[in-house]
Coordinates of C-alpha atoms in Angstrom, one line a residue:
M1 CA 20.8 5.6 1.0
I2 CA 19.0 2.1 0.8
A3 CA 15.5 1.2 -0.7
V4 CA 13.6 -1.6 -0.3
A5 CA 10.3 -2.2 -2.7
I6 CA 7.8 -4.6 -1.5
D7 CA 5.0 -5.2 -3.9
G8 CA 1.9 -7.6 -4.0
P9 CA -1.7 -7.9 -4.0
A10 CA -4.4 -6.6 -1.7
G11 CA -4.3 -8.3 2.0
A12 CA -0.8 -9.9 1.5
G13 CA 0.3 -8.0 4.7
K14 CA 2.6 -5.9 3.1
S15 CA 2.1 -2.7 5.3
T16 CA 2.1 -5.1 8.5
L17 CA 5.4 -6.9 7.5
A18 CA 7.2 -3.6 6.0
R19 CA 6.4 -1.6 9.3
A20 CA 7.9 -4.7 11.4
A21 CA 10.9 -5.0 9.0
A22 CA 11.5 -1.3 8.9
K23 CA 11.5 -1.0 12.9
K24 CA 13.9 -4.0 13.1
L25 CA 16.4 -2.4 10.6
S26 CA 15.6 1.2 11.9
F27 CA 14.6 2.2 8.5
I28 CA 11.5 4.3 7.5
Y29 CA 8.5 2.7 6.4
A30 CA 6.2 4.3 3.7
D31 CA 2.9 2.9 3.2
T32 CA 2.2 4.3 -0.2
G33 CA -1.3 2.7 -0.2
A34 CA -2.2 5.1 2.3
L35 CA -1.5 7.9 -0.1
Y36 CA -3.8 6.5 -2.6
R37 CA -6.4 5.8 0.0
S38 CA -6.3 9.4 0.9
I39 CA -7.1 10.7 -2.4
A40 CA -9.8 8.0 -2.8
L41 CA -11.2 9.4 0.7
N42 CA -11.0 13.1 -0.7
T43 CA -12.7 11.7 -4.0
V44 CA -15.6 10.1 -2.2
R45 CA -16.1 13.2 0.1
N46 CA -16.4 15.4 -2.8
N47 CA -19.0 13.0 -4.2
I48 CA -16.8 12.3 -7.4
D49 CA -17.1 9.1 -9.3
V50 CA -14.2 7.1 -9.4
S51 CA -14.0 7.2 -13.0
D52 CA -14.6 10.7 -13.6
S53 CA -11.0 11.3 -14.5
V54 CA -11.4 15.0 -15.5
S55 CA -13.1 16.0 -12.1
I56 CA -10.2 14.0 -10.0
E57 CA -7.7 16.0 -12.0
K58 CA -9.3 19.2 -11.0
M59 CA -9.7 18.0 -7.6
L60 CA -6.0 17.1 -7.3
E61 CA -5.1 20.8 -7.9
K62 CA -6.7 21.4 -4.6
T63 CA -5.4 18.6 -2.6
E64 CA -2.2 18.3 -0.6
I65 CA -1.1 15.0 0.8
E66 CA 1.7 14.7 3.7
L67 CA 3.2 12.0 5.4
K68 CA 4.4 12.6 9.1
F69 CA 6.6 10.4 11.1
I70 CA 5.1 10.9 14.6
N71 CA 6.6 8.5 17.6
D72 CA 7.9 6.3 14.6
E73 CA 4.6 5.9 13.2
Q74 CA 3.7 6.9 9.6
R75 CA 0.7 9.2 9.8
V76 CA -1.0 10.5 6.5
F77 CA -2.5 14.0 6.3
L78 CA -5.1 15.2 3.8
N79 CA -5.3 18.8 3.5
G80 CA -3.8 19.4 6.8
E81 CA -6.0 16.7 8.3
D82 CA -5.0 13.4 9.8
V83 CA -6.9 10.5 8.2
S84 CA -4.7 7.8 9.0
D85 CA -7.6 5.7 10.6
K86 CA -10.5 7.2 8.2
I87 CA -9.0 5.7 4.9
R88 CA -8.9 1.9 6.3
T89 CA -12.4 0.6 5.0
S90 CA -13.6 -1.5 2.3
E91 CA -15.4 1.4 0.4
I92 CA -12.2 3.5 0.4
S93 CA -10.0 0.5 -0.5
M94 CA -12.1 -0.2 -3.5
A95 CA -11.8 3.3 -4.5
A96 CA -8.4 3.5 -4.2
S97 CA -8.1 0.7 -6.5
A98 CA -10.1 2.7 -9.1
I99 CA -8.5 6.1 -8.9
S100 CA -4.9 4.5 -8.8
A101 CA -5.4 3.5 -12.3
L102 CA -5.6 7.1 -13.4
P103 CA -2.5 8.6 -15.0
A104 CA -2.8 12.1 -13.2
V105 CA -3.2 10.3 -9.6
R106 CA 0.0 8.3 -9.9
S107 CA 1.9 11.3 -11.5
F108 CA 0.6 13.5 -8.5
L109 CA 2.0 10.9 -5.9
L110 CA 5.1 9.5 -7.8
E111 CA 7.5 12.4 -7.0
L112 CA 6.3 12.2 -3.4
Q113 CA 7.3 8.6 -2.9
R114 CA 10.7 9.2 -4.7
E115 CA 11.8 12.1 -2.5
L116 CA 11.2 9.9 0.6
A117 CA 13.4 7.1 -0.9
R118 CA 16.2 9.9 -1.8
K119 CA 16.5 11.1 1.8
N120 CA 16.0 8.1 3.8
N121 CA 16.9 4.2 4.2
V122 CA 13.4 3.4 3.3
I123 CA 11.3 0.3 3.1
M124 CA 8.3 1.2 0.6
D125 CA 5.2 -1.0 -0.3
G126 CA 2.8 -1.1 -2.7
R127 CA 1.7 -2.6 -6.0
D128 CA 4.4 -1.1 -8.6
I129 CA 7.1 0.1 -6.2
G130 CA 9.9 -2.3 -7.9
T131 CA 8.7 -1.7 -11.2
V132 CA 7.8 2.0 -11.7
V133 CA 8.3 3.8 -8.6
L134 CA 11.6 2.7 -7.4
P135 CA 12.9 0.7 -10.2
N136 CA 16.6 1.1 -8.8
A137 CA 15.7 -0.2 -5.3
Q138 CA 18.6 -2.4 -3.9
V139 CA 15.9 -4.8 -2.7
K140 CA 12.8 -5.9 -4.5
I141 CA 10.3 -8.2 -3.0
F142 CA 7.0 -9.4 -4.0
L143 CA 5.0 -10.6 -1.1
T144 CA 2.0 -12.9 -1.8
A145 CA -0.9 -15.5 -0.2
S146 CA -3.7 -17.1 -1.4
P147 CA -7.0 -15.2 -1.7
E148 CA -8.5 -17.0 1.0
C149 CA -5.9 -16.5 3.2
R150 CA -5.7 -12.7 2.6
A151 CA -9.6 -12.6 3.3
K152 CA -9.2 -14.5 6.4
R153 CA -6.6 -12.1 7.7
R154 CA -8.5 -9.0 6.9
Y155 CA -11.6 -10.3 8.3
D156 CA -9.8 -11.0 11.5
E157 CA -8.3 -7.6 11.4
Y158 CA -11.8 -6.0 11.1
I159 CA -13.3 -8.1 13.9
A160 CA -10.5 -7.0 16.2
K161 CA -11.4 -3.4 15.5
G162 CA -15.1 -4.2 16.5
K163 CA -16.1 -3.7 12.6
Q164 CA -18.9 -6.2 11.4
E165 CA -17.7 -7.3 8.1
N166 CA -18.7 -10.5 5.7
Y167 CA -15.8 -12.6 5.0
E168 CA -17.3 -13.9 1.5
E169 CA -17.8 -10.2 0.6
I170 CA -14.1 -9.6 1.6
L171 CA -13.0 -12.6 -0.3
E172 CA -15.0 -11.4 -3.4
S173 CA -13.6 -7.9 -2.7
I174 CA -9.9 -9.2 -2.9
K175 CA -10.5 -11.3 -6.0
Q176 CA -12.1 -8.3 -7.6
R177 CA -9.3 -6.1 -6.7
D178 CA -6.5 -8.5 -7.8
Y179 CA -8.1 -8.4 -11.3
N180 CA -8.3 -4.8 -11.3
D181 CA -4.9 -4.0 -10.2
S182 CA -3.2 -6.8 -12.5
H183 CA -5.4 -5.7 -15.7
R184 CA -5.2 -2.0 -15.3
A185 CA -3.4 -0.4 -18.2
I186 CA -1.0 1.9 -16.2
A187 CA 1.3 0.2 -14.0
P188 CA -0.4 -3.2 -13.4
L189 CA 0.4 -5.4 -10.4
K190 CA 3.2 -7.7 -11.2
A191 CA 6.6 -8.8 -9.9
A192 CA 9.5 -7.0 -10.9
D193 CA 12.0 -9.3 -13.1
D194 CA 14.4 -9.2 -10.0
A195 CA 12.1 -9.4 -7.2
V196 CA 12.4 -12.4 -4.8
L197 CA 9.0 -14.1 -4.4
V198 CA 7.6 -14.5 -0.7
D199 CA 4.6 -16.3 -0.1
T200 CA 3.3 -16.0 3.4
S201 CA 0.2 -18.2 3.2
D202 CA 1.7 -20.9 5.7
D203 CA 3.7 -18.4 7.8
T204 CA 3.3 -16.8 11.2
P205 CA 3.7 -13.0 10.9
Q206 CA 6.8 -13.4 12.8
Q207 CA 8.3 -15.9 10.4
S208 CA 7.1 -13.7 7.5
V209 CA 9.0 -10.8 9.3
E210 CA 12.0 -12.9 9.6
R211 CA 12.1 -13.9 6.2
I212 CA 11.9 -10.3 4.8
V213 CA 14.8 -9.1 7.2
K214 CA 17.0 -11.8 6.2
I215 CA 16.6 -11.0 2.5
I216 CA 17.2 -7.5 3.2
E217 CA 20.4 -8.1 5.0
E218 CA 21.8 -10.5 2.5
K219 CA 21.4 -8.3 -0.3
T220 CA 22.6 -4.9 1.6
L221 CA 25.1 -6.3 3.9

């Protein structure tokens, strides 16, 4: 089985590009951020403070997260409910950043992620896939873009979906998340030593996908 790890900061386009590359290569795409967002959603729904590690750990005992691939699309289920669309908000994004620093949460999801890679040719994206989750992945890519570019892309996504968001607030949120993710004590955001750095600031989505597919093919064929 071939494992591809794509890491990078919030809004770098990891999910969109990894999904497109996986489709071209007939791999399974695993969006690990959706797993953390699902736990974040459960935390918010249960009115638990994201810094309350004791309560979150107890909550995890009654939490079931499942990834299903329906019509070649990943859907994430929280306690039997498809929450794939409900986890895509700024509030849940920030909550996910906070709870992802908790050892109990990372441990809870680690085996689920590794099991996917053991059974499938997979492209998995996140923030510590190449460094922690799949350290032996055959291909590691660190995907990035400027904060302003990432904020503009996310703003455009929200507008396209009919959501009213403020660009400056999105930019500030991204900068804050970058800081939080790169300074956390557990599995901080950083490029693996053997990762290929891909900056997509000046690329079209199609150009970025082609770059990623080329890297994967060169390293695995």
